[in-house]
Amino acid sequence: MTETATEFEVFSANLRRSVFSIYDRLVTHQGSVSCCGYIRSCDRRVVAVSSDDSFLAWSSEADVLLLYIGKSLDENGAVSERSKVHPIVLPFDTVYPSSDQHSQYWLRKIYCRSRVTALCFGNVSLNQVTSPLGFGRGVRLKDHTNAVLLAVGLECGAIRIYSAVTGKFLIDLLDHRGAVEDLTFSPRYSLWHSMLLSCSRDSTLKLWDLYDGGNMFRTLKGHMTGEYVVCCAWSSNGLWAASGGTDRRLIVWRTRCWSIHRRTKMHRNCIVDCEFSPDSALLVSCSSDSTAIVFDHIKGCPLVTLRHELPVPLTSYHCATNRHRVNGLSFSSDGEHIVTICSDNNMRIWNISSPQFPCKIVPMRNATSVCYFKNGTSIAVCSHRGTLEIRSAPMSVQRLSAICRKVLRSTFCLEMLRQCLLPKELHSYLEYGELLLFEDCRPILPCPSECRRQNGGASN
């Protein structure tokens, strides 16, 4: 009896040590247990398009970029003949981007020395004082006032800046202690011109001043320590920024003072991507819980849920995976359509005026990144094998009321519009009140106790 009890005690002690060892290993390696639910594949590839559709970049291999230049070459040679580039014919079913017969398209291959995790194009102004010191190498002098740059986030934590015109390396931005998950440039005509916002697995966001030679001047801390900040976005008017991550929190930042405007917890799993609408009035985020939520970040209320699995699961375990993870999204330039890619090997295009069901479903195997072209006619989709597909996007004639709303929301803030003597119905339309009429698309929020905890620190 004593021997049996002793063996049982030894077995229990060994089992207890094994359980604690596994738990400690998870916490030490991932930072927190909830990070285990976010595991991006090493085969993930990303794609980005410039603001004028002249440049397209995607990661064809883990550490290799392909930069596609669709600009017409001028007599002075924006791309010199000495550059090692060759004209190509893209094997896509869509002609991109111009019908000009004199246009020449060029493709460059860029080796980044580490796995590419994020891409972004931006129009920035380079300081002519700092440019001769090395930052402006490869950029022509007349392009210093408005240079198109390509920012590349790497798994090692570095951010490499390239000239989109020449493809030459300019500078390394080093301060993150984890893999860079997402990048976004400030809008061209905003208060924070020539700024770069980055987020990383070190639970922080960082701001870089490219006009000042890439100086990192601010670190933003709002997400839980040990969690990954997976996505970030900048509104087109430059007044707002957003970030999301494995803590399931979507944070909206005031860019004027970089304080937290709102902190919400609407998803039941990791937030994978987020983006503002072209008029900066709406914010859409997608998650591994099979949903994408359209959110009014100014009033702080969710409007519509884009459901990729029906019926919607009421429980989504944070450390589990499902067959309907939403891996990425993009807003069209007209603000009427949203494209999402899902782990069920389908790409869905949604019309925001009728969000009950997608207006188009396209089979797309193993898609990892998606991006709308700024002209709204095409969609670029990158797969885990590094192949790029350009698909035609559904377009419709915009209503005059929708165009007016887009112009008003882009030009005036919501407080100014509320002070105008307008009919109640018109005020509701300007605030996208018609989206609340779709009762079957109402977001399923967390339980009341969790909402009370959330509202306790919702805004600062």
CSV table of C-alpha atoms in Angstrom, one decimal:
chain,number,residue,atom,x,y,z
A,1,MET,CA,0.0,0.0,0.0
A,2,THR,CA,2.8,2.3,0.8
A,3,GLU,CA,4.7,1.6,-2.4
A,4,THR,CA,1.5,2.2,-4.4
A,5,ALA,CA,0.9,5.5,-2.7
A,6,THR,CA,4.6,6.5,-3.2
A,7,GLU,CA,4.3,5.7,-6.9
A,8,PHE,CA,1.1,7.7,-7.2
A,9,GLU,CA,2.7,10.7,-5.5
A,10,VAL,CA,5.7,10.6,-7.8
A,11,PHE,CA,3.5,10.3,-10.8
A,12,SER,CA,1.4,13.3,-9.6
A,13,ALA,CA,4.5,15.4,-8.9
A,14,ASN,CA,5.9,14.6,-12.4
A,15,LEU,CA,2.6,15.5,-14.0
A,16,ARG,CA,2.4,18.7,-12.1
A,17,ARG,CA,5.9,19.7,-13.1
A,18,SER,CA,5.1,18.9,-16.7
A,19,VAL,CA,2.0,21.1,-16.8
A,20,PHE,CA,3.8,24.0,-15.1
A,21,SER,CA,6.8,23.6,-17.5
A,22,ILE,CA,4.4,23.7,-20.6
A,23,TYR,CA,2.7,26.8,-19.2
A,24,ASP,CA,5.9,28.6,-18.4
A,25,ARG,CA,7.2,27.8,-21.9
A,26,LEU,CA,4.1,29.2,-23.5
A,27,VAL,CA,4.2,32.4,-21.4
A,28,THR,CA,8.0,32.9,-21.9
A,29,HIS,CA,7.9,32.2,-25.7
A,30,GLN,CA,4.7,34.1,-26.6
A,31,GLY,CA,4.5,36.8,-23.9
A,32,SER,CA,1.1,35.7,-22.8
A,33,VAL,CA,-1.2,32.7,-23.3
A,34,SER,CA,-3.6,34.6,-25.6
A,35,CYS,CA,-0.8,35.1,-28.2
A,36,CYS,CA,-0.9,31.4,-28.9
A,37,GLY,CA,-4.2,32.1,-30.8
A,38,TYR,CA,-2.3,34.3,-33.3
A,39,ILE,CA,0.2,32.3,-35.3
A,40,ARG,CA,0.9,33.8,-38.7
A,41,SER,CA,2.3,31.2,-41.2
A,42,CYS,CA,5.9,31.6,-42.3
A,43,ASP,CA,4.4,31.3,-45.9
A,44,ARG,CA,2.4,34.5,-45.5
A,45,ARG,CA,3.0,37.0,-48.3
A,46,VAL,CA,2.0,40.7,-48.5
A,47,VAL,CA,1.1,43.1,-51.3
A,48,ALA,CA,0.9,46.9,-51.4
A,49,VAL,CA,-0.2,49.5,-54.1
A,50,SER,CA,0.9,53.1,-54.3
A,51,SER,CA,-1.6,56.0,-54.0
A,52,ASP,CA,-1.5,56.7,-57.8
A,53,ASP,CA,-1.5,53.0,-58.9
A,54,SER,CA,1.9,53.5,-60.5
A,55,PHE,CA,3.8,51.1,-58.2
A,56,LEU,CA,2.9,47.6,-57.0
A,57,ALA,CA,5.0,45.5,-54.7
A,58,TRP,CA,4.6,42.0,-53.3
A,59,SER,CA,6.7,39.4,-51.5
A,60,SER,CA,7.3,36.6,-54.0
A,61,GLU,CA,9.5,34.7,-51.5
A,62,ALA,CA,10.2,34.9,-47.8
A,63,ASP,CA,12.9,37.6,-48.1
A,64,VAL,CA,12.4,38.7,-51.8
A,65,LEU,CA,10.3,41.6,-53.0
A,66,LEU,CA,9.1,42.2,-56.6
A,67,LEU,CA,8.6,45.9,-57.3
A,68,TYR,CA,6.4,46.5,-60.4
A,69,ILE,CA,6.7,50.0,-61.9
A,70,GLY,CA,3.9,51.0,-64.3
A,71,LYS,CA,5.0,54.6,-64.9
A,72,SER,CA,5.7,56.0,-68.4
A,73,LEU,CA,9.4,56.8,-68.7
A,74,ASP,CA,10.2,60.4,-69.4
A,75,GLU,CA,13.0,61.7,-71.6
A,76,ASN,CA,15.2,62.4,-68.6
A,77,GLY,CA,14.7,58.9,-67.5
A,78,ALA,CA,13.0,58.3,-64.2
A,79,VAL,CA,14.5,54.9,-64.5
A,80,SER,CA,17.9,55.1,-66.1
A,81,GLU,CA,19.0,52.7,-68.8
A,82,ARG,CA,21.9,51.6,-66.7
A,83,SER,CA,19.5,50.1,-64.2
A,84,LYS,CA,19.3,46.3,-64.3
A,85,VAL,CA,15.6,46.1,-65.1
A,86,HIS,CA,13.7,44.5,-68.0
A,87,PRO,CA,10.3,45.2,-69.5
A,88,ILE,CA,7.8,42.4,-68.9
A,89,VAL,CA,4.3,41.4,-69.8
A,90,LEU,CA,2.3,40.5,-66.7
A,91,PRO,CA,0.4,37.2,-67.0
A,92,PHE,CA,-2.8,38.6,-65.5
A,93,ASP,CA,-6.3,38.6,-66.9
A,94,THR,CA,-6.6,42.3,-66.3
A,95,VAL,CA,-4.6,45.0,-68.2
A,96,TYR,CA,-2.9,47.3,-65.8
A,97,PRO,CA,-2.7,50.2,-65.5
A,98,SER,CA,-2.8,52.4,-68.6
A,99,SER,CA,-4.0,52.1,-72.1
A,100,ASP,CA,-1.1,54.3,-73.3
A,101,GLN,CA,0.9,52.4,-76.0
A,102,HIS,CA,4.1,54.2,-75.1
A,103,SER,CA,4.0,53.1,-71.5
A,104,GLN,CA,6.7,50.7,-70.3
A,105,TYR,CA,6.4,48.4,-67.4
A,106,TRP,CA,9.4,47.4,-65.3
A,107,LEU,CA,10.0,44.8,-62.6
A,108,ARG,CA,12.7,44.8,-60.0
A,109,LYS,CA,13.7,42.2,-57.6
A,110,ILE,CA,14.8,43.3,-54.1
A,111,TYR,CA,16.5,41.1,-51.5
A,112,CYS,CA,15.6,42.2,-48.0
A,113,ARG,CA,17.9,39.8,-45.9
A,114,SER,CA,15.0,38.8,-43.6
A,115,ARG,CA,11.4,37.6,-44.0
A,116,VAL,CA,9.1,40.3,-45.2
A,117,THR,CA,6.1,40.9,-42.9
A,118,ALA,CA,4.7,44.3,-44.0
A,119,LEU,CA,4.7,46.6,-47.0
A,120,CYS,CA,3.6,50.2,-47.5
A,121,PHE,CA,4.0,52.9,-50.1
A,122,GLY,CA,4.0,56.6,-49.2
A,123,ASN,CA,4.5,60.1,-50.7
A,124,VAL,CA,6.9,62.0,-48.4
A,125,SER,CA,9.0,65.2,-48.4
A,126,LEU,CA,12.7,64.7,-47.9
A,127,ASN,CA,14.7,67.4,-46.1
A,128,GLN,CA,17.3,68.7,-48.6
A,129,VAL,CA,19.6,69.3,-45.7
A,130,THR,CA,19.6,65.7,-44.6
A,131,SER,CA,19.4,64.2,-48.1
A,132,PRO,CA,23.0,64.7,-49.0
A,133,LEU,CA,24.0,63.0,-45.8
A,134,GLY,CA,22.8,59.7,-47.1
A,135,PHE,CA,19.1,59.5,-46.7
A,136,GLY,CA,18.3,60.7,-50.2
A,137,ARG,CA,20.7,58.4,-52.1
A,138,GLY,CA,19.0,57.1,-55.2
A,139,VAL,CA,16.4,59.9,-55.2
A,140,ARG,CA,16.7,62.7,-57.8
A,141,LEU,CA,17.1,66.2,-56.4
A,142,LYS,CA,13.8,67.4,-57.9
A,143,ASP,CA,12.0,64.4,-56.3
A,144,HIS,CA,13.1,65.5,-52.8
A,145,THR,CA,9.9,67.6,-52.3
A,146,ASN,CA,7.7,64.6,-53.1
A,147,ALA,CA,9.4,61.2,-53.1
A,148,VAL,CA,7.5,57.9,-53.4
A,149,LEU,CA,9.1,55.5,-50.9
A,150,LEU,CA,8.5,51.9,-50.2
A,151,ALA,CA,8.7,50.8,-46.5
A,152,VAL,CA,9.4,47.2,-45.8
A,153,GLY,CA,8.8,45.6,-42.4
A,154,LEU,CA,10.9,42.6,-41.5
A,155,GLU,CA,10.7,39.7,-39.1
A,156,CYS,CA,14.0,40.8,-37.4
A,157,GLY,CA,12.3,44.1,-36.3
A,158,ALA,CA,14.0,46.4,-38.8
A,159,ILE,CA,12.2,48.7,-41.3
A,160,ARG,CA,14.0,49.2,-44.6
A,161,ILE,CA,13.2,52.2,-46.8
A,162,TYR,CA,13.6,52.0,-50.6
A,163,SER,CA,13.0,54.5,-53.4
A,164,ALA,CA,10.0,53.3,-55.4
A,165,VAL,CA,11.3,54.9,-58.6
A,166,THR,CA,14.8,53.5,-58.6
A,167,GLY,CA,14.4,50.5,-56.2
A,168,LYS,CA,17.5,51.5,-54.3
A,169,PHE,CA,17.9,51.0,-50.6
A,170,LEU,CA,17.9,54.3,-48.6
A,171,ILE,CA,17.9,53.7,-44.8
A,172,ASP,CA,17.3,51.2,-42.0
A,173,LEU,CA,14.9,52.2,-39.2
A,174,LEU,CA,15.9,50.3,-36.1
A,175,ASP,CA,14.0,50.4,-32.8
A,176,HIS,CA,11.5,47.6,-32.6
A,177,ARG,CA,12.3,44.5,-30.6
A,178,GLY,CA,10.0,42.2,-32.4
A,179,ALA,CA,8.7,41.4,-35.9
A,180,VAL,CA,7.1,44.4,-37.6
A,181,GLU,CA,3.5,43.4,-38.3
A,182,ASP,CA,2.2,46.4,-40.2
A,183,LEU,CA,3.1,49.8,-41.6
A,184,THR,CA,1.2,52.9,-42.8
A,185,PHE,CA,2.3,56.3,-44.0
A,186,SER,CA,0.6,59.5,-43.0
A,187,PRO,CA,-1.8,61.1,-45.6
A,188,ARG,CA,-0.1,63.3,-48.1
A,189,TYR,CA,-2.0,66.5,-47.2
A,190,SER,CA,-2.2,66.3,-43.4
A,191,LEU,CA,-0.6,67.8,-40.4
A,192,TRP,CA,1.7,64.8,-39.9
A,193,HIS,CA,3.1,64.7,-43.4
A,194,SER,CA,6.1,62.5,-44.1
A,195,MET,CA,5.4,60.3,-41.0
A,196,LEU,CA,5.5,56.5,-40.8
A,197,LEU,CA,3.5,54.5,-38.2
A,198,SER,CA,4.6,51.0,-37.4
A,199,CYS,CA,3.4,48.3,-35.1
A,200,SER,CA,5.2,45.2,-33.8
A,201,ARG,CA,5.1,42.1,-31.7
A,202,ASP,CA,6.8,44.1,-28.9
A,203,SER,CA,3.4,45.5,-27.9
A,204,THR,CA,4.2,49.0,-29.2
A,205,LEU,CA,3.6,51.4,-32.1
A,206,LYS,CA,6.3,53.8,-33.2
A,207,LEU,CA,6.3,57.0,-35.2
A,208,TRP,CA,9.1,57.9,-37.6
A,209,ASP,CA,9.8,61.3,-39.1
A,210,LEU,CA,11.2,60.7,-42.6
A,211,TYR,CA,11.6,64.4,-43.2
A,212,ASP,CA,14.1,64.3,-40.3
A,213,GLY,CA,16.1,61.4,-41.7
A,214,GLY,CA,13.9,58.6,-40.2
A,215,ASN,CA,14.1,59.8,-36.6
A,216,MET,CA,11.9,57.8,-34.2
A,217,PHE,CA,10.2,60.4,-32.1
A,218,ARG,CA,7.4,58.7,-30.2
A,219,THR,CA,6.4,55.3,-28.9
A,220,LEU,CA,2.7,54.5,-28.3
A,221,LYS,CA,1.8,52.1,-25.6
A,222,GLY,CA,-1.9,51.2,-25.3
A,223,HIS,CA,-2.1,47.4,-25.8
A,224,MET,CA,-1.5,44.9,-23.1
A,225,THR,CA,2.1,44.1,-22.3
A,226,GLY,CA,3.2,40.9,-24.0
A,227,GLU,CA,0.5,41.0,-26.7
A,228,TYR,CA,1.2,41.5,-30.4
A,229,VAL,CA,0.1,44.7,-32.2
A,230,VAL,CA,-0.9,43.2,-35.5
A,231,CYS,CA,-2.4,46.0,-37.6
A,232,CYS,CA,-2.4,49.8,-37.8
A,233,ALA,CA,-4.1,52.3,-40.0
A,234,TRP,CA,-4.2,56.1,-40.6
A,235,SER,CA,-7.3,58.0,-41.6
A,236,SER,CA,-7.3,59.9,-44.9
A,237,ASN,CA,-7.9,63.2,-43.1
A,238,GLY,CA,-4.9,62.5,-40.8
A,239,LEU,CA,-6.9,63.1,-37.6
A,240,TRP,CA,-7.2,59.5,-36.5
A,241,ALA,CA,-5.1,56.4,-36.3
A,242,ALA,CA,-6.1,52.9,-35.2
A,243,SER,CA,-4.4,49.7,-34.0
A,244,GLY,CA,-5.4,46.2,-33.1
A,245,GLY,CA,-3.8,43.0,-31.9
A,246,THR,CA,-4.0,39.7,-30.1
A,247,ASP,CA,-5.5,41.4,-27.0
A,248,ARG,CA,-8.7,41.8,-29.1
A,249,ARG,CA,-8.7,45.5,-28.4
A,250,LEU,CA,-9.2,48.0,-31.2
A,251,ILE,CA,-7.7,51.4,-30.1
A,252,VAL,CA,-8.4,54.7,-31.9
A,253,TRP,CA,-5.8,57.4,-31.4
A,254,ARG,CA,-6.1,61.2,-31.7
A,255,THR,CA,-3.1,62.1,-33.8
A,256,ARG,CA,-3.1,65.7,-32.7
A,257,CYS,CA,-1.8,64.7,-29.3
A,258,TRP,CA,-1.5,60.9,-29.7
A,259,SER,CA,-3.9,60.2,-26.9
A,260,ILE,CA,-6.3,57.3,-26.8
A,261,HIS,CA,-9.7,58.4,-28.0
A,262,ARG,CA,-11.4,55.0,-27.7
A,263,ARG,CA,-10.6,51.5,-26.7
A,264,THR,CA,-13.1,48.9,-27.7
A,265,LYS,CA,-13.3,45.1,-27.4
A,266,MET,CA,-15.8,43.9,-30.0
A,267,HIS,CA,-14.1,40.8,-31.4
A,268,ARG,CA,-13.8,37.4,-29.8
A,269,ASN,CA,-10.4,36.6,-31.3
A,270,CYS,CA,-7.3,38.3,-32.5
A,271,ILE,CA,-7.8,41.4,-34.7
A,272,VAL,CA,-5.9,40.8,-37.9
A,273,ASP,CA,-6.5,43.9,-40.0
A,274,CYS,CA,-8.1,47.3,-39.8
A,275,GLU,CA,-8.7,50.2,-42.2
A,276,PHE,CA,-10.5,53.5,-42.3
A,277,SER,CA,-13.1,54.4,-44.9
A,278,PRO,CA,-12.0,57.0,-47.5
A,279,ASP,CA,-14.0,59.7,-45.8
A,280,SER,CA,-12.5,58.8,-42.4
A,281,ALA,CA,-16.0,58.3,-40.9
A,282,LEU,CA,-15.9,54.5,-40.5
A,283,LEU,CA,-13.4,52.0,-39.3
A,284,VAL,CA,-13.6,48.4,-40.3
A,285,SER,CA,-11.7,45.6,-38.5
A,286,CYS,CA,-11.5,41.8,-39.2
A,287,SER,CA,-10.7,39.0,-36.8
A,288,SER,CA,-10.0,35.3,-36.6
A,289,ASP,CA,-13.5,35.0,-35.1
A,290,SER,CA,-15.0,34.8,-38.7
A,291,THR,CA,-16.3,38.4,-38.7
A,292,ALA,CA,-15.5,41.9,-39.9
A,293,ILE,CA,-17.1,44.8,-38.0
A,294,VAL,CA,-17.9,48.2,-39.4
A,295,PHE,CA,-17.4,50.7,-36.5
A,296,ASP,CA,-18.3,54.3,-36.0
A,297,HIS,CA,-15.1,55.3,-34.2
A,298,ILE,CA,-16.3,58.8,-33.4
A,299,LYS,CA,-19.5,57.9,-31.7
A,300,GLY,CA,-18.1,54.6,-30.4
A,301,CYS,CA,-20.8,52.2,-31.7
A,302,PRO,CA,-20.5,49.2,-34.0
A,303,LEU,CA,-22.8,49.4,-37.0
A,304,VAL,CA,-22.6,46.3,-39.1
A,305,THR,CA,-21.1,42.8,-38.9
A,306,LEU,CA,-19.9,41.2,-42.1
A,307,ARG,CA,-20.3,37.5,-41.4
A,308,HIS,CA,-18.2,34.8,-43.1
A,309,GLU,CA,-19.8,31.9,-41.2
A,310,LEU,CA,-23.5,31.3,-40.8
A,311,PRO,CA,-24.8,30.9,-38.2
A,312,VAL,CA,-22.3,33.1,-36.4
A,313,PRO,CA,-20.6,31.1,-33.6
A,314,LEU,CA,-21.5,32.5,-30.2
A,315,THR,CA,-18.3,31.1,-28.7
A,316,SER,CA,-14.9,31.6,-30.3
A,317,TYR,CA,-12.0,30.2,-28.3
A,318,HIS,CA,-9.1,32.5,-28.3
A,319,CYS,CA,-6.5,29.8,-28.6
A,320,ALA,CA,-8.4,27.9,-31.2
A,321,THR,CA,-8.5,28.1,-35.0
A,322,ASN,CA,-11.4,27.8,-37.3
A,323,ARG,CA,-12.1,27.4,-41.0
A,324,HIS,CA,-13.4,30.9,-41.5
A,325,ARG,CA,-10.6,33.2,-40.2
A,326,VAL,CA,-10.7,36.6,-41.9
A,327,ASN,CA,-7.1,37.2,-42.9
A,328,GLY,CA,-7.3,40.6,-44.5
A,329,LEU,CA,-9.5,43.4,-45.9
A,330,SER,CA,-9.4,46.5,-48.0
A,331,PHE,CA,-11.7,49.5,-48.6
A,332,SER,CA,-12.5,50.7,-52.1
A,333,SER,CA,-11.7,54.3,-53.0
A,334,ASP,CA,-15.4,55.1,-53.4
A,335,GLY,CA,-16.2,53.9,-49.9
A,336,GLU,CA,-19.0,51.6,-51.2
A,337,HIS,CA,-17.2,48.2,-51.2
A,338,ILE,CA,-15.1,46.2,-48.8
A,339,VAL,CA,-13.1,43.1,-49.9
A,340,THR,CA,-12.1,40.4,-47.4
A,341,ILE,CA,-10.1,37.2,-47.7
A,342,CYS,CA,-11.0,34.2,-45.6
A,343,SER,CA,-9.3,30.9,-44.7
A,344,ASP,CA,-12.2,29.0,-46.4
A,345,ASN,CA,-10.4,29.8,-49.7
A,346,ASN,CA,-12.9,32.5,-50.8
A,347,MET,CA,-12.6,36.2,-51.4
A,348,ARG,CA,-15.8,38.2,-50.7
A,349,ILE,CA,-16.7,41.6,-51.9
A,350,TRP,CA,-19.3,43.4,-49.8
A,351,ASN,CA,-21.5,46.4,-50.7
A,352,ILE,CA,-21.8,48.6,-47.6
A,353,SER,CA,-25.3,49.6,-48.6
A,354,SER,CA,-26.5,46.0,-48.4
A,355,PRO,CA,-24.2,44.2,-46.0
A,356,GLN,CA,-26.4,41.1,-45.3
A,357,PHE,CA,-24.6,39.0,-47.9
A,358,PRO,CA,-21.5,39.6,-50.1
A,359,CYS,CA,-22.3,40.9,-53.6
A,360,LYS,CA,-19.6,38.7,-55.1
A,361,ILE,CA,-17.7,35.6,-53.9
A,362,VAL,CA,-14.5,34.6,-55.8
A,363,PRO,CA,-12.6,31.3,-55.1
A,364,MET,CA,-9.1,32.2,-53.9
A,365,ARG,CA,-6.9,29.5,-52.5
A,366,ASN,CA,-4.5,30.3,-49.7
A,367,ALA,CA,-4.8,34.1,-50.0
A,368,THR,CA,-2.8,36.0,-47.4
A,369,SER,CA,-3.0,39.6,-48.4
A,370,VAL,CA,-5.4,41.8,-50.4
A,371,CYS,CA,-5.4,45.4,-51.6
A,372,TYR,CA,-7.7,47.6,-53.6
A,373,PHE,CA,-6.3,49.7,-56.4
A,374,LYS,CA,-7.0,53.3,-55.8
A,375,ASN,CA,-9.0,53.6,-59.1
A,376,GLY,CA,-11.4,51.0,-57.7
A,377,THR,CA,-11.4,48.8,-60.8
A,378,SER,CA,-9.0,46.1,-59.7
A,379,ILE,CA,-8.0,44.1,-56.6
A,380,ALA,CA,-4.5,42.6,-56.0
A,381,VAL,CA,-4.4,39.3,-54.1
A,382,CYS,CA,-1.2,37.6,-52.9
A,383,SER,CA,-1.1,33.9,-52.0
A,384,HIS,CA,1.2,32.0,-49.7
A,385,ARG,CA,3.2,30.8,-52.7
A,386,GLY,CA,4.1,34.4,-53.6
A,387,THR,CA,1.9,34.5,-56.7
A,388,LEU,CA,-0.1,37.6,-57.4
A,389,GLU,CA,-3.5,37.8,-59.0
A,390,ILE,CA,-5.2,40.9,-60.3
A,391,ARG,CA,-9.0,40.6,-60.2
A,392,SER,CA,-11.6,43.0,-61.6
A,393,ALA,CA,-13.7,44.6,-58.9
A,394,PRO,CA,-17.4,45.2,-59.2
A,395,MET,CA,-18.2,48.9,-59.7
A,396,SER,CA,-21.5,50.8,-59.6
A,397,VAL,CA,-22.6,54.3,-60.3
A,398,GLN,CA,-22.5,56.2,-57.1
A,399,ARG,CA,-25.5,58.0,-55.9
A,400,LEU,CA,-25.3,61.8,-55.6
A,401,SER,CA,-26.2,61.6,-52.0
A,402,ALA,CA,-23.3,59.2,-51.3
A,403,ILE,CA,-20.9,61.4,-53.1
A,404,CYS,CA,-22.0,64.5,-51.1
A,405,ARG,CA,-21.8,62.6,-47.8
A,406,LYS,CA,-18.2,61.5,-48.7
A,407,VAL,CA,-17.2,65.1,-49.5
A,408,LEU,CA,-18.8,66.5,-46.3
A,409,ARG,CA,-17.4,63.9,-44.0
A,410,SER,CA,-13.9,64.3,-45.5
A,411,THR,CA,-14.0,68.1,-45.2
A,412,PHE,CA,-15.8,68.8,-42.0
A,413,CYS,CA,-15.7,67.1,-38.6
A,414,LEU,CA,-18.8,65.6,-37.1
A,415,GLU,CA,-19.2,68.3,-34.5
A,416,MET,CA,-19.4,71.0,-37.2
A,417,LEU,CA,-22.0,69.1,-39.1
A,418,ARG,CA,-24.1,68.6,-36.0
A,419,GLN,CA,-24.2,72.3,-35.5
A,420,CYS,CA,-25.7,72.9,-39.0
A,421,LEU,CA,-29.4,73.4,-39.2
A,422,LEU,CA,-30.3,70.3,-41.2
A,423,PRO,CA,-33.2,67.9,-41.0
A,424,LYS,CA,-33.0,65.0,-38.6
A,425,GLU,CA,-33.1,62.5,-41.4
A,426,LEU,CA,-30.2,64.2,-43.2
A,427,HIS,CA,-28.1,64.2,-39.9
A,428,SER,CA,-28.8,60.5,-39.6
A,429,TYR,CA,-27.7,59.9,-43.2
A,430,LEU,CA,-24.5,61.8,-42.7
A,431,GLU,CA,-23.8,59.6,-39.7
A,432,TYR,CA,-24.5,56.4,-41.6
A,433,GLY,CA,-27.6,55.8,-39.7
A,434,GLU,CA,-29.1,53.6,-42.4
A,435,LEU,CA,-26.7,50.9,-41.5
A,436,LEU,CA,-28.5,50.4,-38.2
A,437,LEU,CA,-31.6,49.3,-40.1
A,438,PHE,CA,-30.1,45.9,-40.9
A,439,GLU,CA,-31.1,44.1,-37.7
A,440,ASP,CA,-29.7,40.7,-38.9
A,441,CYS,CA,-26.3,42.3,-39.3
A,442,ARG,CA,-26.1,43.8,-35.8
A,443,PRO,CA,-22.8,43.0,-34.1
A,444,ILE,CA,-23.0,40.3,-31.4
A,445,LEU,CA,-21.1,42.0,-28.6
A,446,PRO,CA,-19.4,40.3,-25.6
A,447,CYS,CA,-21.3,39.6,-22.4
A,448,PRO,CA,-22.5,42.5,-20.2
A,449,SER,CA,-19.9,41.9,-17.5
A,450,GLU,CA,-17.2,42.2,-20.1
A,451,CYS,CA,-18.8,45.3,-21.6
A,452,ARG,CA,-18.8,47.0,-18.2
A,453,ARG,CA,-15.1,46.2,-17.8
A,454,GLN,CA,-14.5,47.6,-21.3
A,455,ASN,CA,-16.5,50.8,-20.7
A,456,GLY,CA,-14.5,51.4,-17.6
A,457,GLY,CA,-11.5,52.2,-19.6
A,458,ALA,CA,-13.0,52.9,-23.0
A,459,SER,CA,-11.7,56.4,-23.5
A,460,ASN,CA,-9.2,58.7,-22.0
